[in-house]
Amino acid sequence: MSLPEMLLGIFRSKQKSYKMVLILSLLDELSNQQASVVPLKDVKERFLAFYQKREREGLVVEMPPVKSSNSWSHMTLGQLNLIIGNPIDALSSVLSIVDNGQAIGFRQDVWEEMRSDVIEEFREYAEREIEDFYSKMSNPVPISQLLSRVLTEYLASKSQPFAKHPLGEFVRQTIPNQLRSLSFIGEQYKVQGSVGQGNWADIPWIAIMDPRITSTTQYGVYIADDAVNLQ
């Protein structure tokens, strides 16, 4: 059996484990309360407990944003609001916030598809994605290897259609995600990659920016790696 189309690919774009953990927290709370909608506060508690447990057990886990707390163990539910809103928004195609923001559940059309076998498969899907995410954090690909792929493939890629090209996704998503997984970069720096806007750029680039100085490559001071050998 396969998941309903509306649930497929919802974790495809991810920089953190937040979306998967949110889904698991919601599924657990729905099962615990035997309801189709549950208090958002209860889901937040499960969400936070997941990260606190990993941190307590010394397992690999992404650090919370600097603006929130320096560790998951010291984070409050109020501080969690700065984090959990992003995955809720990102999953708005399947989730619904009701009761003036106090409760959460799946959208009605999604919930109608959520038979017990679908729920179990959806849970396994989220768990696999979490395992894959943390496996990559534990064994990141060397940055030199990532950049080597760009240097090797870019000139040939420029002769191909720009839209949805795999190398574009690699520069915009994969490399920045790998850099963010480094403890000395994390959430305190903004990492951005580009191969152009609408058309291939002459030179692709990766920039690491300190938001206290700049959050754009249009001005300010930032570290950028240009593949100059492509010219």
Coordinates of C-alpha atoms in Angstrom, one line a residue:
M1 CA 0.0 0.0 0.0
S2 CA 1.2 3.5 -0.7
L3 CA 0.4 6.8 1.1
P4 CA -2.2 9.1 -0.3
E5 CA -0.7 11.5 -2.8
M6 CA -1.3 14.5 -0.5
L7 CA 1.1 13.0 2.0
L8 CA 3.9 12.0 -0.4
G9 CA 6.9 14.3 -0.6
I10 CA 6.0 16.6 2.3
F11 CA 9.4 16.0 3.9
R12 CA 11.3 16.3 0.6
S13 CA 12.5 19.9 1.4
K14 CA 14.0 20.0 4.9
Q15 CA 16.8 21.9 6.7
K16 CA 15.9 20.6 10.1
S17 CA 14.0 17.6 11.6
Y18 CA 11.2 19.8 12.7
K19 CA 8.6 18.7 10.2
M20 CA 9.0 15.0 10.9
V21 CA 9.0 15.5 14.6
L22 CA 5.9 17.7 14.5
I23 CA 4.0 15.0 12.5
L24 CA 5.1 12.2 14.9
S25 CA 4.1 14.4 17.9
L26 CA 0.7 15.1 16.4
L27 CA 0.1 11.4 15.5
D28 CA 1.1 10.3 19.1
E29 CA -1.2 12.9 20.7
L30 CA -4.1 12.1 18.4
S31 CA -3.8 8.5 19.3
N32 CA -3.4 9.3 23.0
Q33 CA -6.5 11.4 23.1
Q34 CA -8.5 9.3 20.5
A35 CA -9.5 12.5 18.8
S36 CA -9.2 14.2 15.4
V37 CA -8.1 17.5 16.9
V38 CA -5.9 18.1 20.0
P39 CA -4.6 21.0 22.0
L40 CA -1.6 22.6 20.3
K41 CA 0.1 22.9 23.7
D42 CA 0.1 19.1 24.1
V43 CA 1.7 18.6 20.7
K44 CA 4.3 21.2 21.6
E45 CA 5.2 19.3 24.8
R46 CA 5.8 16.1 22.8
F47 CA 7.8 18.0 20.2
L48 CA 10.1 19.6 22.9
A49 CA 10.4 16.3 24.8
F50 CA 11.7 14.6 21.6
Y51 CA 14.7 17.0 21.4
Q52 CA 15.3 17.1 25.1
K53 CA 15.5 13.3 25.2
R54 CA 18.0 13.1 22.3
E55 CA 20.1 15.8 24.0
R56 CA 19.9 14.1 27.3
E57 CA 21.0 10.8 25.8
G58 CA 23.9 12.4 24.0
L59 CA 22.5 11.6 20.5
V60 CA 23.2 13.8 17.5
V61 CA 20.6 16.6 17.4
E62 CA 20.5 20.1 15.9
M63 CA 20.9 23.0 18.3
P64 CA 17.9 25.2 18.8
P65 CA 18.1 28.7 17.3
V66 CA 20.4 31.1 19.3
K67 CA 17.5 33.5 19.7
S68 CA 15.5 30.8 21.6
S69 CA 17.9 29.0 24.0
N70 CA 21.4 27.5 24.2
S71 CA 20.0 24.0 24.7
W72 CA 16.8 22.1 24.4
S73 CA 16.8 21.3 28.1
H74 CA 16.5 25.0 29.0
M75 CA 13.8 25.8 26.4
T76 CA 10.3 26.7 27.5
L77 CA 7.1 26.2 25.6
G78 CA 6.9 29.9 25.1
Q79 CA 10.3 29.9 23.4
L80 CA 9.3 27.0 21.3
N81 CA 6.8 29.2 19.5
L82 CA 9.7 30.7 17.6
I83 CA 10.5 27.3 16.2
I84 CA 7.3 25.3 15.8
G85 CA 5.5 27.9 13.7
N86 CA 7.8 27.2 10.8
P87 CA 7.0 23.5 10.4
I88 CA 3.3 24.2 10.9
D89 CA 3.4 26.7 8.1
A90 CA 5.4 24.4 5.9
L91 CA 2.9 21.6 6.4
S92 CA -0.2 23.8 5.9
S93 CA -1.2 21.7 3.0
V94 CA -2.0 18.8 5.4
L95 CA -2.4 20.5 8.8
S96 CA -5.1 22.8 10.2
I97 CA -5.0 25.1 13.2
V98 CA -8.4 25.6 14.8
D99 CA -10.0 27.1 18.0
N100 CA -8.2 30.4 17.6
G101 CA -4.8 28.8 17.3
Q102 CA -5.3 26.6 20.4
A103 CA -5.7 23.3 18.7
I104 CA -4.2 21.4 15.8
G105 CA -5.2 18.5 13.6
F106 CA -5.0 17.3 10.0
R107 CA -7.1 19.0 7.4
Q108 CA -10.5 17.4 7.0
D109 CA -9.8 16.0 3.5
V110 CA -6.5 14.5 4.8
W111 CA -8.1 13.1 7.9
E112 CA -10.7 11.3 5.9
E113 CA -7.8 9.3 4.3
M114 CA -6.2 8.5 7.6
R115 CA -7.2 4.8 8.2
S116 CA -5.2 2.9 10.8
D117 CA -2.9 1.4 8.1
V118 CA -2.3 4.8 6.5
I119 CA -1.4 6.3 9.9
E120 CA 1.1 3.5 10.6
E121 CA 2.7 3.9 7.2
F122 CA 2.8 7.7 7.6
R123 CA 4.5 7.2 11.0
E124 CA 7.1 4.9 9.5
Y125 CA 7.7 7.4 6.7
A126 CA 8.4 10.2 9.2
E127 CA 10.6 8.0 11.3
R128 CA 12.7 7.0 8.3
E129 CA 13.1 10.6 7.3
I130 CA 14.3 11.5 10.8
E131 CA 16.8 8.6 10.8
D132 CA 18.1 9.6 7.4
F133 CA 18.4 13.3 8.5
Y134 CA 20.4 12.4 11.6
S135 CA 22.5 9.9 9.8
K136 CA 23.6 12.6 7.4
M137 CA 24.3 14.9 10.3
S138 CA 26.5 12.2 11.9
N139 CA 28.3 11.5 8.7
P140 CA 28.4 14.8 6.7
V141 CA 29.9 14.7 3.2
P142 CA 33.2 16.6 3.1
I143 CA 32.7 20.2 1.8
S144 CA 35.5 19.7 -0.7
Q145 CA 33.6 16.8 -2.2
L146 CA 30.4 18.9 -2.5
L147 CA 32.2 21.7 -4.2
S148 CA 34.1 19.2 -6.4
R149 CA 30.7 18.1 -7.8
V150 CA 29.8 21.7 -8.7
L151 CA 33.1 22.3 -10.4
T152 CA 32.8 19.0 -12.4
E153 CA 29.2 19.3 -13.5
Y154 CA 28.4 23.0 -13.8
L155 CA 29.6 23.8 -17.3
A156 CA 27.7 20.8 -18.7
S157 CA 24.6 21.7 -16.7
K158 CA 24.6 25.3 -18.1
S159 CA 23.6 23.8 -21.5
Q160 CA 20.6 22.1 -20.0
P161 CA 17.2 23.6 -18.9
F162 CA 17.5 25.7 -15.8
A163 CA 14.2 25.0 -14.1
K164 CA 14.3 22.2 -11.5
H165 CA 17.8 21.1 -12.5
P166 CA 19.3 18.7 -9.9
L167 CA 22.5 20.7 -9.7
G168 CA 20.6 23.9 -8.9
E169 CA 18.8 22.1 -6.0
F170 CA 22.2 20.8 -4.9
V171 CA 23.7 24.3 -4.7
R172 CA 20.6 25.9 -3.2
Q173 CA 19.7 23.2 -0.7
T174 CA 22.1 20.4 -0.2
I175 CA 25.3 22.4 0.3
P176 CA 23.8 25.0 2.6
N177 CA 22.1 22.2 4.6
Q178 CA 25.5 20.5 5.0
L179 CA 27.1 23.7 6.1
R180 CA 24.3 24.4 8.6
S181 CA 24.9 21.0 10.2
L182 CA 28.3 22.2 11.3
S183 CA 28.3 23.1 15.0
F184 CA 30.2 26.4 14.4
I185 CA 27.7 27.5 11.8
G186 CA 24.3 26.2 12.9
E187 CA 21.5 28.7 13.1
Q188 CA 23.7 31.7 14.0
Y189 CA 24.7 32.3 10.4
K190 CA 22.6 32.5 7.2
V191 CA 23.8 30.2 4.5
Q192 CA 22.7 30.7 0.9
G193 CA 23.6 29.1 -2.4
S194 CA 22.8 30.2 -5.9
V195 CA 23.2 29.2 -9.5
G196 CA 21.3 32.2 -10.9
Q197 CA 17.8 33.6 -11.0
G198 CA 15.8 32.2 -13.9
N199 CA 19.0 31.5 -15.9
W200 CA 22.3 29.9 -15.1
A201 CA 24.8 32.3 -13.6
D202 CA 28.3 32.5 -15.0
I203 CA 29.6 31.6 -11.5
P204 CA 27.7 29.7 -8.8
W205 CA 28.3 30.8 -5.3
I206 CA 27.8 29.8 -1.6
A207 CA 27.6 32.6 1.0
I208 CA 27.8 32.5 4.8
M209 CA 26.4 35.6 6.4
D210 CA 26.3 36.9 9.9
P211 CA 22.8 38.5 10.4
R212 CA 24.3 41.0 12.7
I213 CA 26.1 42.4 9.7
T214 CA 24.1 41.4 6.7
S215 CA 21.5 38.9 5.5
T216 CA 21.9 39.5 1.8
T217 CA 24.7 39.3 -0.7
Q218 CA 23.7 42.7 -2.0
Y219 CA 25.6 44.5 0.7
G220 CA 27.6 44.1 3.9
V221 CA 30.4 41.6 4.7
Y222 CA 30.1 37.9 4.1
I223 CA 32.2 34.8 3.3
A224 CA 31.5 33.5 -0.3
D225 CA 33.0 30.6 -2.2
D226 CA 32.9 31.3 -6.0
A227 CA 33.8 28.6 -8.4
V228 CA 36.2 30.9 -10.2
N229 CA 37.8 28.0 -12.1
L230 CA 34.7 27.7 -14.1
Q231 CA 35.4 30.8 -16.2

